[in-house]
PDB file of C-alpha atoms in Angstrom:
ATOM      1  CA  MET A   1      42.991 150.732 128.183  1.00  0.00           C
ATOM      2  CA  ALA A   2      45.645 151.260 130.896  1.00  0.00           C
ATOM      3  CA  LEU A   3      47.183 147.867 130.143  1.00  0.00           C
ATOM      4  CA  ALA A   4      47.268 148.685 126.427  1.00  0.00           C
ATOM      5  CA  LYS A   5      49.034 151.973 127.075  1.00  0.00           C
ATOM      6  CA  ALA A   6      51.560 150.281 129.384  1.00  0.00           C
ATOM      7  CA  ALA A   7      52.271 147.625 126.789  1.00  0.00           C
ATOM      8  CA  SER A   8      52.812 150.254 124.093  1.00  0.00           C
ATOM      9  CA  ARG A   9      55.334 152.111 126.260  1.00  0.00           C
ATOM     10  CA  VAL A  10      57.599 149.097 126.764  1.00  0.00           C
ATOM     11  CA  PRO A  11      58.628 148.625 123.093  1.00  0.00           C
ATOM     12  CA  THR A  12      59.205 152.377 122.723  1.00  0.00           C
ATOM     13  CA  ARG A  13      61.492 152.406 125.756  1.00  0.00           C
ATOM     14  CA  ASN A  14      63.392 149.382 124.471  1.00  0.00           C
ATOM     15  CA  VAL A  15      63.822 150.998 121.060  1.00  0.00           C
ATOM     16  CA  LEU A  16      65.135 154.182 122.670  1.00  0.00           C
ATOM     17  CA  HIS A  17      67.572 152.199 124.801  1.00  0.00           C
ATOM     18  CA  ALA A  18      68.775 150.250 121.773  1.00  0.00           C
ATOM     19  CA  ALA A  19      69.172 153.450 119.740  1.00  0.00           C
ATOM     20  CA  LEU A  20      71.135 155.098 122.562  1.00  0.00           C
ATOM     21  CA  LEU A  21      73.434 152.095 122.866  1.00  0.00           C
ATOM     22  CA  GLY A  22      73.900 151.813 119.092  1.00  0.00           C
ATOM     23  CA  ASN A  23      74.713 155.498 118.667  1.00  0.00           C
ATOM     24  CA  SER A  24      77.147 155.409 121.587  1.00  0.00           C
ATOM     25  CA  LEU A  25      78.990 152.407 120.142  1.00  0.00           C
ATOM     26  CA  ALA A  26      79.132 153.982 116.682  1.00  0.00           C
ATOM     27  CA  ILE A  27      80.612 157.215 118.095  1.00  0.00           C
ATOM     28  CA  LEU A  28      83.121 155.377 120.294  1.00  0.00           C
ATOM     29  CA  GLY A  29      84.085 153.130 117.379  1.00  0.00           C
ATOM     30  CA  ALA A  30      84.659 156.125 115.084  1.00  0.00           C
ATOM     31  CA  VAL A  31      86.724 157.967 117.704  1.00  0.00           C
ATOM     32  CA  TYR A  32      88.826 154.862 118.363  1.00  0.00           C
ATOM     33  CA  MET A  33      89.550 154.217 114.678  1.00  0.00           C
ATOM     34  CA  LEU A  34      90.456 157.855 114.061  1.00  0.00           C
ATOM     35  CA  ALA A  35      92.754 157.924 117.088  1.00  0.00           C
ATOM     36  CA  ALA A  36      94.399 154.624 116.122  1.00  0.00           C
ATOM     37  CA  GLY A  37      94.738 155.669 112.477  1.00  0.00           C
ATOM     38  CA  ILE A  38      92.879 152.597 111.225  1.00  0.00           C
ATOM     39  CA  THR A  39      91.854 152.652 107.570  1.00  0.00           C
ATOM     40  CA  VAL A  40      88.597 150.853 106.793  1.00  0.00           C
ATOM     41  CA  ILE A  41      89.176 148.620 103.781  1.00  0.00           C
ATOM     42  CA  GLN A  42      86.233 146.242 104.255  1.00  0.00           C
ATOM     43  CA  PRO A  43      83.516 147.993 106.291  1.00  0.00           C
ATOM     44  CA  ARG A  44      81.618 144.766 106.929  1.00  0.00           C
ATOM     45  CA  TYR A  45      84.213 143.622 109.466  1.00  0.00           C
ATOM     46  CA  THR A  46      83.674 146.773 111.513  1.00  0.00           C
ATOM     47  CA  ILE A  47      79.898 146.337 111.257  1.00  0.00           C
ATOM     48  CA  TYR A  48      80.220 142.714 112.401  1.00  0.00           C
ATOM     49  CA  GLY A  49      82.410 143.629 115.363  1.00  0.00           C
ATOM     50  CA  LEU A  50      80.119 146.402 116.535  1.00  0.00           C
ATOM     51  CA  SER A  51      77.105 144.116 116.016  1.00  0.00           C
ATOM     52  CA  TRP A  52      78.591 141.521 118.370  1.00  0.00           C
ATOM     53  CA  VAL A  53      79.200 144.172 121.017  1.00  0.00           C
ATOM     54  CA  PHE A  54      75.798 145.826 120.505  1.00  0.00           C
ATOM     55  CA  VAL A  55      73.778 142.601 120.720  1.00  0.00           C
ATOM     56  CA  GLY A  56      75.886 141.246 123.565  1.00  0.00           C
ATOM     57  CA  LEU A  57      75.517 144.370 125.694  1.00  0.00           C
ATOM     58  CA  LEU A  58      71.801 144.517 124.931  1.00  0.00           C
ATOM     59  CA  VAL A  59      71.410 140.920 126.169  1.00  0.00           C
ATOM     60  CA  LEU A  60      73.417 141.549 129.347  1.00  0.00           C
ATOM     61  CA  TRP A  61      71.424 144.735 129.966  1.00  0.00           C
ATOM     62  CA  LYS A  62      67.909 143.564 129.217  1.00  0.00           C
ATOM     63  CA  VAL A  63      67.665 139.839 129.980  1.00  0.00           C
ATOM     64  CA  GLN A  64      66.275 139.090 133.432  1.00  0.00           C
ATOM     65  CA  PRO A  65      66.390 135.400 134.454  1.00  0.00           C
ATOM     66  CA  ARG A  66      63.508 134.009 136.468  1.00  0.00           C
ATOM     67  CA  PRO A  67      63.824 133.921 140.271  1.00  0.00           C
ATOM     68  CA  THR A  68      64.800 130.427 141.357  1.00  0.00           C
ATOM     69  CA  ASP A  69      66.175 128.393 144.256  1.00  0.00           C
ATOM     70  CA  GLU A  70      69.856 128.385 145.208  1.00  0.00           C
ATOM     71  CA  ARG A  71      70.496 124.842 143.952  1.00  0.00           C
ATOM     72  CA  THR A  72      69.198 125.595 140.467  1.00  0.00           C
ATOM     73  CA  ARG A  73      71.121 128.874 140.403  1.00  0.00           C
ATOM     74  CA  ARG A  74      74.397 127.130 141.267  1.00  0.00           C
ATOM     75  CA  ARG A  75      73.796 124.512 138.588  1.00  0.00           C
ATOM     76  CA  ALA A  76      73.019 127.197 136.014  1.00  0.00           C
ATOM     77  CA  ILE A  77      76.180 129.149 136.935  1.00  0.00           C
ATOM     78  CA  ALA A  78      78.295 125.999 136.611  1.00  0.00           C
ATOM     79  CA  ILE A  79      76.839 125.122 133.191  1.00  0.00           C
ATOM     80  CA  ALA A  80      77.168 128.694 131.931  1.00  0.00           C
ATOM     81  CA  GLY A  81      80.750 128.878 133.209  1.00  0.00           C
ATOM     82  CA  VAL A  82      81.789 125.679 131.430  1.00  0.00           C
ATOM     83  CA  TYR A  83      80.005 126.906 128.327  1.00  0.00           C
ATOM     84  CA  PHE A  84      81.878 130.224 128.347  1.00  0.00           C
ATOM     85  CA  VAL A  85      85.232 128.481 128.777  1.00  0.00           C
ATOM     86  CA  ALA A  86      84.399 126.164 125.870  1.00  0.00           C
ATOM     87  CA  LEU A  87      83.465 129.119 123.660  1.00  0.00           C
ATOM     88  CA  ALA A  88      86.604 131.010 124.670  1.00  0.00           C
ATOM     89  CA  ALA A  89      88.844 128.038 123.915  1.00  0.00           C
ATOM     90  CA  ALA A  90      87.176 127.203 120.596  1.00  0.00           C
ATOM     91  CA  GLY A  91      86.638 130.801 119.497  1.00  0.00           C
ATOM     92  CA  GLY A  92      90.236 131.962 119.774  1.00  0.00           C
ATOM     93  CA  VAL A  93      90.084 133.885 123.052  1.00  0.00           C
ATOM     94  CA  VAL A  94      92.424 131.337 124.626  1.00  0.00           C
ATOM     95  CA  VAL A  95      95.236 130.377 122.257  1.00  0.00           C
ATOM     96  CA  THR A  96      97.436 127.501 123.408  1.00  0.00           C
ATOM     97  CA  ALA A  97     101.086 127.558 122.375  1.00  0.00           C
ATOM     98  CA  MET A  98     102.306 124.672 120.231  1.00  0.00           C
ATOM     99  CA  ARG A  99     104.903 123.673 122.837  1.00  0.00           C
ATOM    100  CA  PRO A 100     106.044 124.803 126.315  1.00  0.00           C
ATOM    101  CA  GLY A 101     108.316 127.819 126.099  1.00  0.00           C
ATOM    102  CA  ALA A 102     107.033 128.782 122.657  1.00  0.00           C
ATOM    103  CA  GLY A 103     106.107 132.271 123.813  1.00  0.00           C
ATOM    104  CA  GLU A 104     107.107 134.860 126.390  1.00  0.00           C
ATOM    105  CA  PHE A 105     105.341 136.732 129.143  1.00  0.00           C
ATOM    106  CA  GLY A 106     104.014 139.973 127.780  1.00  0.00           C
ATOM    107  CA  LEU A 107     101.146 142.368 127.246  1.00  0.00           C
ATOM    108  CA  ARG A 108     100.382 144.304 124.101  1.00  0.00           C
ATOM    109  CA  LEU A 109      97.417 146.023 122.480  1.00  0.00           C
ATOM    110  CA  ALA A 110      96.238 144.996 119.019  1.00  0.00           C
ATOM    111  CA  THR A 111      94.579 147.865 117.150  1.00  0.00           C
ATOM    112  CA  LEU A 112      92.040 145.901 115.142  1.00  0.00           C
ATOM    113  CA  ALA A 113      88.851 147.179 113.528  1.00  0.00           C
ATOM    114  CA  ALA A 114      86.277 148.651 115.897  1.00  0.00           C
ATOM    115  CA  GLY A 115      84.482 145.960 117.830  1.00  0.00           C
ATOM    116  CA  TRP A 116      87.305 143.460 117.394  1.00  0.00           C
ATOM    117  CA  GLY A 117      89.723 145.977 118.835  1.00  0.00           C
ATOM    118  CA  PRO A 118      91.317 147.437 120.765  1.00  0.00           C
ATOM    119  CA  ALA A 119      92.264 143.926 121.867  1.00  0.00           C
ATOM    120  CA  PRO A 120      94.645 143.393 124.795  1.00  0.00           C
ATOM    121  CA  ILE A 121      96.791 140.279 124.247  1.00  0.00           C
ATOM    122  CA  VAL A 122      98.248 138.620 127.334  1.00  0.00           C
ATOM    123  CA  SER A 123     100.940 136.104 126.390  1.00  0.00           C
ATOM    124  CA  THR A 124     102.710 133.412 128.418  1.00  0.00           C
ATOM    125  CA  PRO A 125     105.054 130.563 127.453  1.00  0.00           C
ATOM    126  CA  TRP A 126     102.066 128.193 127.442  1.00  0.00           C
ATOM    127  CA  ALA A 127      99.079 130.163 126.153  1.00  0.00           C
ATOM    128  CA  ALA A 128      97.807 133.595 125.223  1.00  0.00           C
ATOM    129  CA  LEU A 129      94.589 135.477 125.904  1.00  0.00           C
ATOM    130  CA  VAL A 130      93.278 137.479 122.948  1.00  0.00           C
ATOM    131  CA  LEU A 131      90.679 139.774 124.521  1.00  0.00           C
ATOM    132  CA  MET A 132      88.758 141.033 121.499  1.00  0.00           C
ATOM    133  CA  PRO A 133      85.750 143.023 122.805  1.00  0.00           C
ATOM    134  CA  ALA A 134      83.350 141.413 120.309  1.00  0.00           C
ATOM    135  CA  ARG A 135      84.273 137.878 121.347  1.00  0.00           C
ATOM    136  CA  ILE A 136      84.355 138.593 125.075  1.00  0.00           C
ATOM    137  CA  VAL A 137      81.039 140.467 125.167  1.00  0.00           C
ATOM    138  CA  GLY A 138      79.416 138.052 122.701  1.00  0.00           C
ATOM    139  CA  TYR A 139      80.469 134.919 124.568  1.00  0.00           C
ATOM    140  CA  LEU A 140      79.481 136.424 127.921  1.00  0.00           C
ATOM    141  CA  ALA A 141      76.043 137.170 126.456  1.00  0.00           C
ATOM    142  CA  LEU A 142      75.681 133.610 125.155  1.00  0.00           C
ATOM    143  CA  ALA A 143      76.768 132.189 128.510  1.00  0.00           C
ATOM    144  CA  TYR A 144      74.314 134.477 130.310  1.00  0.00           C
ATOM    145  CA  LEU A 145      71.509 133.344 128.012  1.00  0.00           C
ATOM    146  CA  VAL A 146      72.450 129.720 128.722  1.00  0.00           C
ATOM    147  CA  TYR A 147      72.328 130.533 132.433  1.00  0.00           C
ATOM    148  CA  ALA A 148      68.847 132.022 132.041  1.00  0.00           C
ATOM    149  CA  THR A 149      67.772 129.109 129.842  1.00  0.00           C
ATOM    150  CA  VAL A 150      68.843 126.487 132.378  1.00  0.00           C
ATOM    151  CA  ILE A 151      66.863 128.295 135.070  1.00  0.00           C
ATOM    152  CA  ASP A 152      63.825 128.811 132.865  1.00  0.00           C
ATOM    153  CA  ALA A 153      63.869 125.281 131.448  1.00  0.00           C
ATOM    154  CA  ALA A 154      63.752 123.739 134.935  1.00  0.00           C
ATOM    155  CA  GLY A 155      65.387 120.508 133.842  1.00  0.00           C
ATOM    156  CA  ALA A 156      64.194 120.431 130.221  1.00  0.00           C
ATOM    157  CA  ALA A 157      66.612 119.144 127.592  1.00  0.00           C
ATOM    158  CA  VAL A 158      66.582 122.336 125.522  1.00  0.00           C
ATOM    159  CA  SER A 159      70.047 123.507 126.616  1.00  0.00           C
ATOM    160  CA  GLY A 160      71.746 120.724 124.701  1.00  0.00           C
ATOM    161  CA  VAL A 161      69.798 121.582 121.541  1.00  0.00           C
ATOM    162  CA  VAL A 162      70.541 125.293 121.523  1.00  0.00           C
ATOM    163  CA  GLY A 163      74.127 124.576 122.534  1.00  0.00           C
ATOM    164  CA  LEU A 164      74.588 122.755 119.253  1.00  0.00           C
ATOM    165  CA  PHE A 165      73.787 125.946 117.323  1.00  0.00           C
ATOM    166  CA  SER A 166      76.141 127.960 119.530  1.00  0.00           C
ATOM    167  CA  CYS A 167      79.059 125.649 118.830  1.00  0.00           C
ATOM    168  CA  VAL A 168      78.840 126.407 115.105  1.00  0.00           C
ATOM    169  CA  SER A 169      79.609 130.085 115.616  1.00  0.00           C
ATOM    170  CA  CYS A 170      82.853 129.342 117.430  1.00  0.00           C
ATOM    171  CA  SER A 171      83.956 126.213 115.552  1.00  0.00           C
ATOM    172  CA  TRP A 172      83.852 127.600 111.997  1.00  0.00           C
ATOM    173  CA  PRO A 173      87.185 129.481 112.345  1.00  0.00           C
ATOM    174  CA  ILE A 174      88.710 126.178 113.505  1.00  0.00           C
ATOM    175  CA  VAL A 175      87.326 124.443 110.408  1.00  0.00           C
ATOM    176  CA  ALA A 176      88.797 127.231 108.267  1.00  0.00           C
ATOM    177  CA  SER A 177      92.175 126.785 109.928  1.00  0.00           C
ATOM    178  CA  VAL A 178      92.088 123.037 109.360  1.00  0.00           C
ATOM    179  CA  LEU A 179      91.195 123.550 105.696  1.00  0.00           C
ATOM    180  CA  SER A 180      94.035 125.997 105.336  1.00  0.00           C
ATOM    181  CA  GLY A 181      96.509 123.552 106.848  1.00  0.00           C
ATOM    182  CA  VAL A 182      95.317 120.535 104.882  1.00  0.00           C
ATOM    183  CA  LEU A 183      94.664 122.171 101.512  1.00  0.00           C
ATOM    184  CA  GLY A 184      97.300 124.858 101.676  1.00  0.00           C
ATOM    185  CA  GLY A 185      96.956 128.564 102.333  1.00  0.00           C
ATOM    186  CA  GLY A 186      96.694 129.359  98.615  1.00  0.00           C
ATOM    187  CA  SER A 187      93.840 126.999  97.857  1.00  0.00           C
ATOM    188  CA  ALA A 188      90.520 128.439  96.751  1.00  0.00           C
ATOM    189  CA  VAL A 189      88.572 126.467  99.376  1.00  0.00           C
ATOM    190  CA  ALA A 190      90.781 127.653 102.237  1.00  0.00           C
ATOM    191  CA  ALA A 191      90.683 131.234 100.996  1.00  0.00           C
ATOM    192  CA  ALA A 192      86.887 131.133 100.801  1.00  0.00           C
ATOM    193  CA  ALA A 193      86.683 129.663 104.285  1.00  0.00           C
ATOM    194  CA  PHE A 194      88.780 132.498 105.728  1.00  0.00           C
ATOM    195  CA  ASP A 195      87.000 135.180 103.680  1.00  0.00           C
ATOM    196  CA  PHE A 196      83.576 134.209 104.978  1.00  0.00           C
ATOM    197  CA  SER A 197      84.421 132.931 108.482  1.00  0.00           C
ATOM    198  CA  TYR A 198      83.471 136.277 110.070  1.00  0.00           C
ATOM    199  CA  ASP A 199      80.294 136.467 107.991  1.00  0.00           C
ATOM    200  CA  ILE A 200      79.178 132.992 108.993  1.00  0.00           C
ATOM    201  CA  SER A 201      80.191 133.273 112.642  1.00  0.00           C
ATOM    202  CA  THR A 202      78.297 136.576 112.941  1.00  0.00           C
ATOM    203  CA  VAL A 203      75.140 135.160 111.360  1.00  0.00           C
ATOM    204  CA  VAL A 204      75.249 132.090 113.607  1.00  0.00           C
ATOM    205  CA  PHE A 205      75.967 134.246 116.665  1.00  0.00           C
ATOM    206  CA  LEU A 206      72.883 136.360 115.995  1.00  0.00           C
ATOM    207  CA  LEU A 207      70.806 133.253 115.274  1.00  0.00           C
ATOM    208  CA  THR A 208      71.998 131.659 118.512  1.00  0.00           C
ATOM    209  CA  VAL A 209      71.096 134.738 120.529  1.00  0.00           C
ATOM    210  CA  ALA A 210      67.624 134.688 118.974  1.00  0.00           C
ATOM    211  CA  LEU A 211      67.174 130.981 119.727  1.00  0.00           C
ATOM    212  CA  LEU A 212      68.315 131.352 123.315  1.00  0.00           C
ATOM    213  CA  TYR A 213      66.260 134.499 123.847  1.00  0.00           C
ATOM    214  CA  TRP A 214      62.910 133.423 122.444  1.00  0.00           C
ATOM    215  CA  ARG A 215      63.345 129.648 122.804  1.00  0.00           C
ATOM    216  CA  PRO A 216      60.169 128.448 121.039  1.00  0.00           C
ATOM    217  CA  VAL A 217      60.992 124.885 122.135  1.00  0.00           C
ATOM    218  CA  VAL A 218      60.399 125.674 125.794  1.00  0.00           C
ATOM    219  CA  GLY A 219      57.857 128.418 125.285  1.00  0.00           C
ATOM    220  CA  GLY A 220      57.869 131.849 126.789  1.00  0.00           C
ATOM    221  CA  ARG A 221      60.431 134.610 126.397  1.00  0.00           C
ATOM    222  CA  LEU A 222      63.329 135.490 128.665  1.00  0.00           C
ATOM    223  CA  GLY A 223      63.657 138.941 130.108  1.00  0.00           C
ATOM    224  CA  ARG A 224      60.207 139.073 131.645  1.00  0.00           C
ATOM    225  CA  SER A 225      59.674 141.868 134.077  1.00  0.00           C
ATOM    226  CA  ALA A 226      58.024 141.387 137.429  1.00  0.00           C
ATOM    227  CA  SER A 227      54.791 142.832 136.115  1.00  0.00           C
ATOM    228  CA  GLU A 228      54.601 140.128 133.451  1.00  0.00           C
ATOM    229  CA  GLU A 229      54.877 137.229 135.893  1.00  0.00           C
TER     230      GLU A 229
END
């Protein structure tokens, strides 16, 4: 009976935490957009941006990797670090200039829709960093889940499988850009690719988080507490 009561309290606590986080993000997002004078034309983009931040923060808050030895931890950190850099480069966080000297040193703030903005942009003659909160938090969450997966898998080959799904979420905007360049910005295919790139990337992001969190291939769920070991 005691175990049953303890088990019933855990989901309730998690729901309360999620509700608190969601309400806080919604309030902060509304205050930011009012202060910045942003007019919502397509609400789905704001919902997508806040969803990335909400899910990402929830992952970073709740996921608890298994205890492991120092060698495995270092390997997991290295893999997760490379993975984050790859996501950042492919997902538009790091934008390389077309040629040396193409840009200038500078810092500005892009007032995008909530979740995607406010986005600090750090520019140099060689590259620029576009620090959209949704991308940064989302990619950190994915990298953290990869870190936990590498530890939990203990040498299993699952990380390469789930990594394939993760690449889709960051590579679709690149595919859309290629289509736009090859077919022309006014083509119907390119326009459709751009119109739905945020929809698709958000769906694949959420799917990737689910795959990395529950990982049915390996078995067991991440985020176990000490009492569940």
